[in-house]
Amino acid sequence: MVKWDRFMRGTPLKSSTTLILPPAPNLLTAMRVGFDAITNHVVLILFPVALDLLLWMGPRLRLTQLIRTSFDQMVAVYNVQDEQMAELARSLREMWVVIAEQLNLLGTLRTYPVGVSSLFVSRLPVSTPIGTPVSFEIVSLSGVALAWVLLTLVGLALGSLYFGAVAQVALHGQVSWRETTRDWFRSTIQVFYLAIFWAVLGFIIAIPGSIFLSLAMVGGLSLAQCVILIYAGLVAWLIIPLLFSPHGIFVLHQNMRTSVRTSVKMTRLTMPMTLPFILVILVISTGMNLLWLTPAETSWWMVVGVFGHAFVTTALLAASFVYYRDAERWTSRVYPLGGMSGKS
């Protein structure tokens, strides 16, 4: 009766609980904040600019001689045993020699899933506007393995510094290099674990995929196409929830395992919003790369592509950190029992 009298007098009733939700993750907001952050801190694009200039103008680490020697030995063995296999080996040798001419082991500095973005990693340049750069041949498998390991570790360390600085700018509007370098070692260790996780996952995915495809090819082209579509869908269903697995390491200072779990939970709970965001990122980066790679590698106009690519990819990375923060906050409040902001 008291409540009814208060209602008739216009006095508002007290609510037992008031739930104030943070704003839902928004694609346009994330893009705007990310591009604004990098516009105000454009110095961060020097990370990808420096890597691309190294791959373009710097020395080449080549495997041409090693590949030629290996296939020459293979051809010599098959010449004695089987002439048809020897002919096949000669054909493979010609193909791999062409590939080796464009191969630069320094491209290993572009690491995944965390690393400094690079325009040239998809099309390693052979020439430059000032001529052909100096080349160094690696002539042993042990040398290749050692160089690959060292370059990968350097790439992961630089990628961790790059991601950490971009995350600070995207989320706080400024970068504290003192704080970034202080957290650098911890984040690099977690990124190293994450890279191993992704490598193992890729190996696990590739083995059954090759087996299924080989079996499907026996049944004809139509069956093979169906198998490829089904398998691609399964791989996408598995991989998409892991695309934000590095972000928890830099935004929430989580360890690798917690960051992976956070990415999976957050992505699956926000899939209707997250999938368009991922597609927009993919379309923009792929489409702009086609534009940046339009000039010939011997043209100085390629410098415009290097800087343009560096700005766009760094801004998209910043936007992903903004989106991740908003999505994690939103899911933690909407689904409190699945709170995902625990630190390592």
Coordinates of C-alpha atoms in Angstrom, one line a residue:
M1 CA 0.0 0.0 0.0
V2 CA 2.9 2.4 0.8
K3 CA 4.5 1.6 -2.6
W4 CA 1.2 2.4 -4.3
D5 CA 0.8 5.7 -2.5
R6 CA 4.4 6.7 -3.4
F7 CA 3.7 5.8 -7.0
M8 CA 0.5 7.9 -7.1
R9 CA 2.5 10.9 -5.7
G10 CA 5.1 10.6 -8.4
T11 CA 7.9 9.3 -6.1
P12 CA 10.1 6.8 -7.9
L13 CA 10.4 3.4 -6.5
K14 CA 13.9 2.1 -5.5
S15 CA 15.2 -0.6 -7.7
S16 CA 16.7 -3.6 -5.8
T17 CA 19.6 -3.9 -8.3
T18 CA 20.8 -1.7 -11.1
L19 CA 23.0 -3.3 -13.8
I20 CA 25.0 -0.8 -15.8
L21 CA 26.6 -2.5 -18.8
P22 CA 29.7 -1.2 -20.6
P23 CA 29.2 -0.3 -24.2
A24 CA 29.1 -3.3 -26.6
P25 CA 32.2 -3.6 -28.8
N26 CA 31.7 -1.6 -31.9
L27 CA 33.5 -1.9 -35.2
L28 CA 33.4 1.7 -36.2
T29 CA 34.5 3.0 -32.8
A30 CA 37.4 0.6 -32.7
M31 CA 38.5 1.7 -36.2
R32 CA 38.2 5.4 -35.4
V33 CA 40.1 5.1 -32.1
G34 CA 42.8 2.9 -33.6
F35 CA 43.5 5.2 -36.6
D36 CA 43.4 8.3 -34.4
A37 CA 45.9 6.8 -31.9
I38 CA 48.4 6.0 -34.6
T39 CA 47.9 9.3 -36.3
N40 CA 48.8 11.0 -33.0
H41 CA 51.8 8.6 -32.5
V42 CA 52.9 8.0 -36.1
V43 CA 56.5 7.2 -34.8
L44 CA 55.2 3.6 -34.2
I45 CA 55.0 2.9 -37.9
L46 CA 58.9 3.0 -37.9
F47 CA 58.8 -0.7 -36.8
P48 CA 57.3 -2.1 -40.0
V49 CA 59.0 0.6 -42.1
A50 CA 62.4 -0.5 -40.8
L51 CA 61.7 -4.2 -41.4
D52 CA 60.5 -3.6 -45.0
L53 CA 63.5 -1.4 -45.8
L54 CA 65.7 -4.1 -44.5
L55 CA 64.0 -6.7 -46.7
W56 CA 64.1 -4.4 -49.7
M57 CA 67.5 -2.6 -49.5
G58 CA 69.4 -4.9 -47.1
P59 CA 71.5 -7.9 -47.7
R60 CA 70.1 -11.3 -48.8
L61 CA 70.5 -14.6 -46.9
R62 CA 70.1 -17.1 -49.7
L63 CA 69.9 -20.9 -50.0
T64 CA 70.4 -21.2 -53.7
Q65 CA 73.7 -23.1 -53.6
L66 CA 72.4 -25.5 -50.9
I67 CA 69.3 -26.2 -52.9
R68 CA 71.2 -26.8 -56.1
T69 CA 73.7 -29.1 -54.4
S70 CA 70.9 -31.1 -52.7
F71 CA 69.0 -31.7 -56.0
D72 CA 72.2 -32.4 -57.9
Q73 CA 72.9 -35.2 -55.5
M74 CA 69.4 -36.5 -55.8
V75 CA 69.5 -36.5 -59.6
A76 CA 72.9 -38.4 -59.5
V77 CA 71.4 -41.1 -57.2
Y78 CA 68.3 -41.5 -59.4
N79 CA 70.3 -41.6 -62.6
V80 CA 71.7 -44.9 -61.4
Q81 CA 68.5 -46.4 -60.0
D82 CA 65.6 -45.0 -62.0
E83 CA 65.6 -42.7 -65.0
Q84 CA 62.0 -41.6 -64.6
M85 CA 62.6 -40.5 -61.0
A86 CA 65.8 -38.7 -62.2
E87 CA 63.8 -36.8 -64.7
L88 CA 61.3 -35.8 -62.0
A89 CA 64.1 -34.7 -59.7
R90 CA 65.5 -32.5 -62.5
S91 CA 62.1 -30.9 -63.0
L92 CA 61.9 -30.2 -59.2
R93 CA 65.4 -28.9 -59.2
E94 CA 64.5 -26.2 -61.8
M95 CA 61.4 -25.2 -59.9
W96 CA 63.2 -24.9 -56.6
V97 CA 66.1 -23.0 -58.1
V98 CA 63.6 -20.4 -59.3
I99 CA 62.1 -20.2 -55.8
A100 CA 65.5 -20.0 -54.2
E101 CA 66.4 -16.9 -56.4
Q102 CA 63.6 -15.0 -54.7
L103 CA 64.1 -16.5 -51.2
N104 CA 65.6 -14.4 -48.4
L105 CA 65.9 -16.0 -45.1
L106 CA 65.7 -12.5 -43.4
G107 CA 62.0 -12.8 -44.1
T108 CA 61.9 -15.0 -41.1
L109 CA 62.0 -11.8 -39.0
R110 CA 58.3 -11.5 -39.8
T111 CA 57.0 -13.9 -37.1
Y112 CA 53.5 -15.1 -36.3
P113 CA 51.1 -14.7 -34.5
V114 CA 53.0 -11.8 -33.0
G115 CA 55.5 -9.9 -35.1
V116 CA 56.2 -6.7 -36.9
S117 CA 54.0 -6.4 -40.0
S118 CA 55.8 -6.4 -43.4
L119 CA 54.7 -5.6 -46.9
F120 CA 57.5 -7.5 -48.6
V121 CA 57.2 -10.8 -46.7
S122 CA 54.5 -12.0 -49.2
R123 CA 56.7 -10.9 -52.2
L124 CA 60.3 -10.8 -51.3
P125 CA 62.1 -8.3 -53.6
V126 CA 65.0 -9.3 -55.7
S127 CA 66.2 -5.9 -57.0
T128 CA 66.2 -2.3 -55.7
P129 CA 66.3 1.1 -57.3
I130 CA 70.0 1.2 -56.6
G131 CA 70.8 -2.2 -58.0
T132 CA 71.0 -5.8 -56.7
P133 CA 71.9 -6.0 -53.0
V134 CA 74.8 -8.1 -51.7
S135 CA 74.0 -11.7 -51.0
F136 CA 75.3 -14.2 -48.5
E137 CA 74.9 -18.0 -49.2
I138 CA 74.1 -20.4 -46.4
V139 CA 75.6 -23.8 -47.6
S140 CA 74.7 -26.2 -44.8
L141 CA 71.5 -27.4 -43.2
S142 CA 72.8 -26.7 -39.8
G143 CA 73.5 -23.1 -40.8
V144 CA 70.0 -22.8 -42.1
A145 CA 68.6 -24.2 -38.9
L146 CA 70.7 -21.9 -36.7
A147 CA 69.9 -18.8 -38.8
W148 CA 66.2 -19.6 -38.8
V149 CA 66.1 -20.1 -35.0
L150 CA 68.0 -16.9 -34.3
L151 CA 66.0 -14.8 -36.7
T152 CA 62.7 -16.2 -35.4
L153 CA 63.7 -15.3 -31.8
V154 CA 64.7 -11.8 -32.8
G155 CA 61.4 -11.4 -34.7
L156 CA 59.3 -12.5 -31.8
A157 CA 61.2 -10.1 -29.4
L158 CA 60.7 -7.2 -31.8
G159 CA 57.1 -8.1 -32.3
S160 CA 56.5 -8.2 -28.6
L161 CA 57.9 -4.7 -28.3
Y162 CA 55.9 -3.5 -31.2
F163 CA 52.6 -5.0 -29.9
G164 CA 53.2 -3.6 -26.4
A165 CA 53.8 -0.1 -27.6
V166 CA 50.8 -0.1 -30.0
A167 CA 48.6 -1.5 -27.2
Q168 CA 49.6 1.3 -24.9
V169 CA 48.8 4.0 -27.5
A170 CA 45.5 2.4 -28.4
L171 CA 44.2 1.9 -24.9
H172 CA 45.9 4.9 -23.0
G173 CA 46.5 7.4 -25.7
Q174 CA 50.3 7.5 -25.0
V175 CA 53.2 5.1 -24.8
S176 CA 55.5 4.8 -21.8
W177 CA 58.7 3.2 -23.2
R178 CA 59.9 2.7 -19.7
E179 CA 56.9 0.5 -18.9
T180 CA 57.0 -1.2 -22.2
T181 CA 60.6 -2.2 -21.9
R182 CA 60.0 -3.3 -18.3
D183 CA 57.3 -5.7 -19.5
W184 CA 59.2 -6.7 -22.6
F185 CA 60.9 -9.8 -21.3
R186 CA 57.7 -11.2 -19.7
S187 CA 55.6 -10.6 -22.8
T188 CA 58.3 -12.1 -25.1
I189 CA 58.4 -15.3 -23.1
Q190 CA 54.6 -15.7 -23.3
V191 CA 54.7 -14.8 -27.0
F192 CA 57.3 -17.6 -27.5
Y193 CA 55.0 -20.1 -25.8
L194 CA 52.2 -18.8 -28.0
A195 CA 54.2 -19.3 -31.2
I196 CA 55.0 -22.9 -30.2
F197 CA 51.3 -23.4 -29.5
W198 CA 50.3 -22.1 -33.0
A199 CA 53.1 -24.1 -34.7
V200 CA 51.9 -27.4 -33.0
L201 CA 48.3 -26.5 -33.8
G202 CA 49.2 -25.9 -37.5
F203 CA 51.0 -29.2 -37.6
I204 CA 48.1 -31.0 -36.2
I205 CA 45.7 -29.4 -38.7
A206 CA 47.9 -30.0 -41.7
I207 CA 48.4 -33.8 -41.2
P208 CA 44.7 -34.9 -41.4
G209 CA 44.1 -32.2 -44.1
S210 CA 46.7 -33.7 -46.4
I211 CA 45.4 -37.2 -45.8
F212 CA 41.7 -36.3 -46.4
L213 CA 42.6 -34.4 -49.6
S214 CA 44.7 -37.3 -50.9
L215 CA 41.8 -39.7 -50.3
A216 CA 39.3 -37.3 -51.8
M217 CA 41.4 -36.9 -55.0
V218 CA 41.0 -40.6 -55.6
G219 CA 37.2 -40.1 -55.7
G220 CA 37.4 -37.3 -58.3
L221 CA 37.5 -33.5 -58.5
S222 CA 34.0 -32.9 -57.3
L223 CA 34.5 -34.9 -54.1
A224 CA 37.8 -33.2 -53.5
Q225 CA 36.2 -29.8 -53.8
C226 CA 33.5 -30.8 -51.3
V227 CA 36.1 -32.1 -48.9
I228 CA 38.2 -28.9 -49.2
L229 CA 35.1 -26.7 -48.4
I230 CA 34.1 -28.8 -45.4
Y231 CA 37.7 -29.0 -44.1
A232 CA 38.2 -25.2 -44.6
G233 CA 35.0 -24.6 -42.6
L234 CA 36.2 -26.7 -39.8
V235 CA 39.6 -25.0 -39.8
A236 CA 38.0 -21.6 -39.7
W237 CA 35.7 -22.7 -36.8
L238 CA 38.8 -23.7 -34.9
I239 CA 41.1 -20.8 -35.9
I240 CA 38.9 -17.7 -35.6
P241 CA 38.4 -18.0 -31.8
L242 CA 42.2 -18.0 -31.5
L243 CA 42.9 -14.8 -33.5
F244 CA 42.9 -12.6 -30.3
S245 CA 45.1 -15.0 -28.4
P246 CA 48.0 -12.6 -28.3
H247 CA 45.9 -9.7 -27.1
G248 CA 45.4 -10.9 -23.5
I249 CA 49.2 -11.0 -23.1
F250 CA 49.5 -7.2 -23.8
V251 CA 46.1 -5.8 -22.6
L252 CA 45.5 -7.9 -19.5
H253 CA 49.1 -9.1 -18.8
Q254 CA 47.9 -12.7 -18.9
N255 CA 50.1 -15.7 -19.4
M256 CA 49.8 -17.7 -22.7
R257 CA 47.2 -20.3 -21.5
T258 CA 44.9 -17.7 -19.9
S259 CA 45.2 -15.5 -23.0
V260 CA 44.2 -18.3 -25.3
R261 CA 41.2 -19.2 -23.1
T262 CA 40.1 -15.6 -23.0
S263 CA 40.3 -15.3 -26.7
V264 CA 38.2 -18.4 -27.3
K265 CA 35.5 -17.4 -24.8
M266 CA 35.3 -13.8 -25.8
T267 CA 35.2 -14.6 -29.6
R268 CA 32.5 -17.2 -29.3
L269 CA 30.3 -15.1 -27.0
T270 CA 30.6 -12.1 -29.4
M271 CA 30.8 -13.9 -32.7
P272 CA 28.0 -11.9 -34.4
M273 CA 30.0 -8.7 -33.7
T274 CA 33.6 -10.1 -33.9
L275 CA 33.3 -11.9 -37.3
P276 CA 32.4 -8.7 -39.2
F277 CA 35.3 -7.0 -37.5
I278 CA 37.8 -9.7 -38.5
L279 CA 36.4 -9.7 -42.1
V280 CA 36.8 -5.9 -42.3
I281 CA 40.4 -6.1 -41.1
L282 CA 41.1 -8.8 -43.6
V283 CA 39.5 -6.9 -46.5
I284 CA 41.3 -3.6 -45.7
S285 CA 44.7 -5.2 -45.2
T286 CA 44.5 -7.4 -48.3
G287 CA 43.1 -4.7 -50.6
M288 CA 45.5 -2.1 -49.5
N289 CA 48.5 -4.5 -49.9
L290 CA 47.5 -4.9 -53.6
L291 CA 47.6 -1.2 -53.9
W292 CA 51.0 -0.8 -52.1
L293 CA 52.6 -3.5 -54.2
T294 CA 51.5 -1.8 -57.5
P295 CA 54.9 -0.1 -58.2
A296 CA 57.8 -2.2 -59.4
E297 CA 60.4 -3.1 -56.8
T298 CA 63.0 -1.1 -58.7
S299 CA 60.9 2.1 -58.5
W300 CA 61.3 4.7 -55.7
W301 CA 57.4 4.9 -55.6
M302 CA 57.6 1.7 -53.6
V303 CA 58.6 3.9 -50.6
V304 CA 55.1 5.3 -50.6
G305 CA 53.8 1.7 -50.4
V306 CA 56.2 0.9 -47.5
F307 CA 55.0 3.9 -45.4
G308 CA 51.3 3.5 -46.4
H309 CA 51.4 -0.2 -45.5
A310 CA 53.1 0.6 -42.2
F311 CA 50.5 3.2 -41.2
V312 CA 47.4 1.1 -42.2
T313 CA 48.6 -2.2 -40.6
T314 CA 49.7 -0.4 -37.4
A315 CA 46.3 1.4 -37.2
L316 CA 44.4 -1.9 -37.7
L317 CA 46.5 -3.5 -35.0
A318 CA 45.6 -0.6 -32.6
A319 CA 41.9 -1.0 -33.6
S320 CA 42.1 -4.7 -32.7
F321 CA 43.4 -3.8 -29.2
V322 CA 40.5 -1.3 -28.7
Y323 CA 38.0 -3.9 -29.9
Y324 CA 39.5 -6.6 -27.7
R325 CA 39.3 -4.4 -24.6
D326 CA 35.7 -3.4 -25.2
A327 CA 34.6 -7.0 -26.0
E328 CA 36.4 -8.4 -23.0
R329 CA 34.8 -5.8 -20.7
W330 CA 31.3 -6.4 -22.2
T331 CA 31.4 -10.2 -22.0
S332 CA 32.8 -10.1 -18.4
R333 CA 29.8 -8.0 -17.4
V334 CA 27.1 -9.8 -19.4
Y335 CA 28.4 -13.2 -18.6
P336 CA 29.9 -12.7 -15.1
L337 CA 30.3 -16.4 -14.4
G338 CA 32.7 -16.6 -17.3
G339 CA 34.7 -13.6 -16.2
M340 CA 37.9 -13.5 -18.3
S341 CA 40.0 -10.7 -16.9
G342 CA 42.2 -12.7 -14.6
K343 CA 45.9 -12.0 -14.8
S344 CA 48.8 -14.4 -14.7

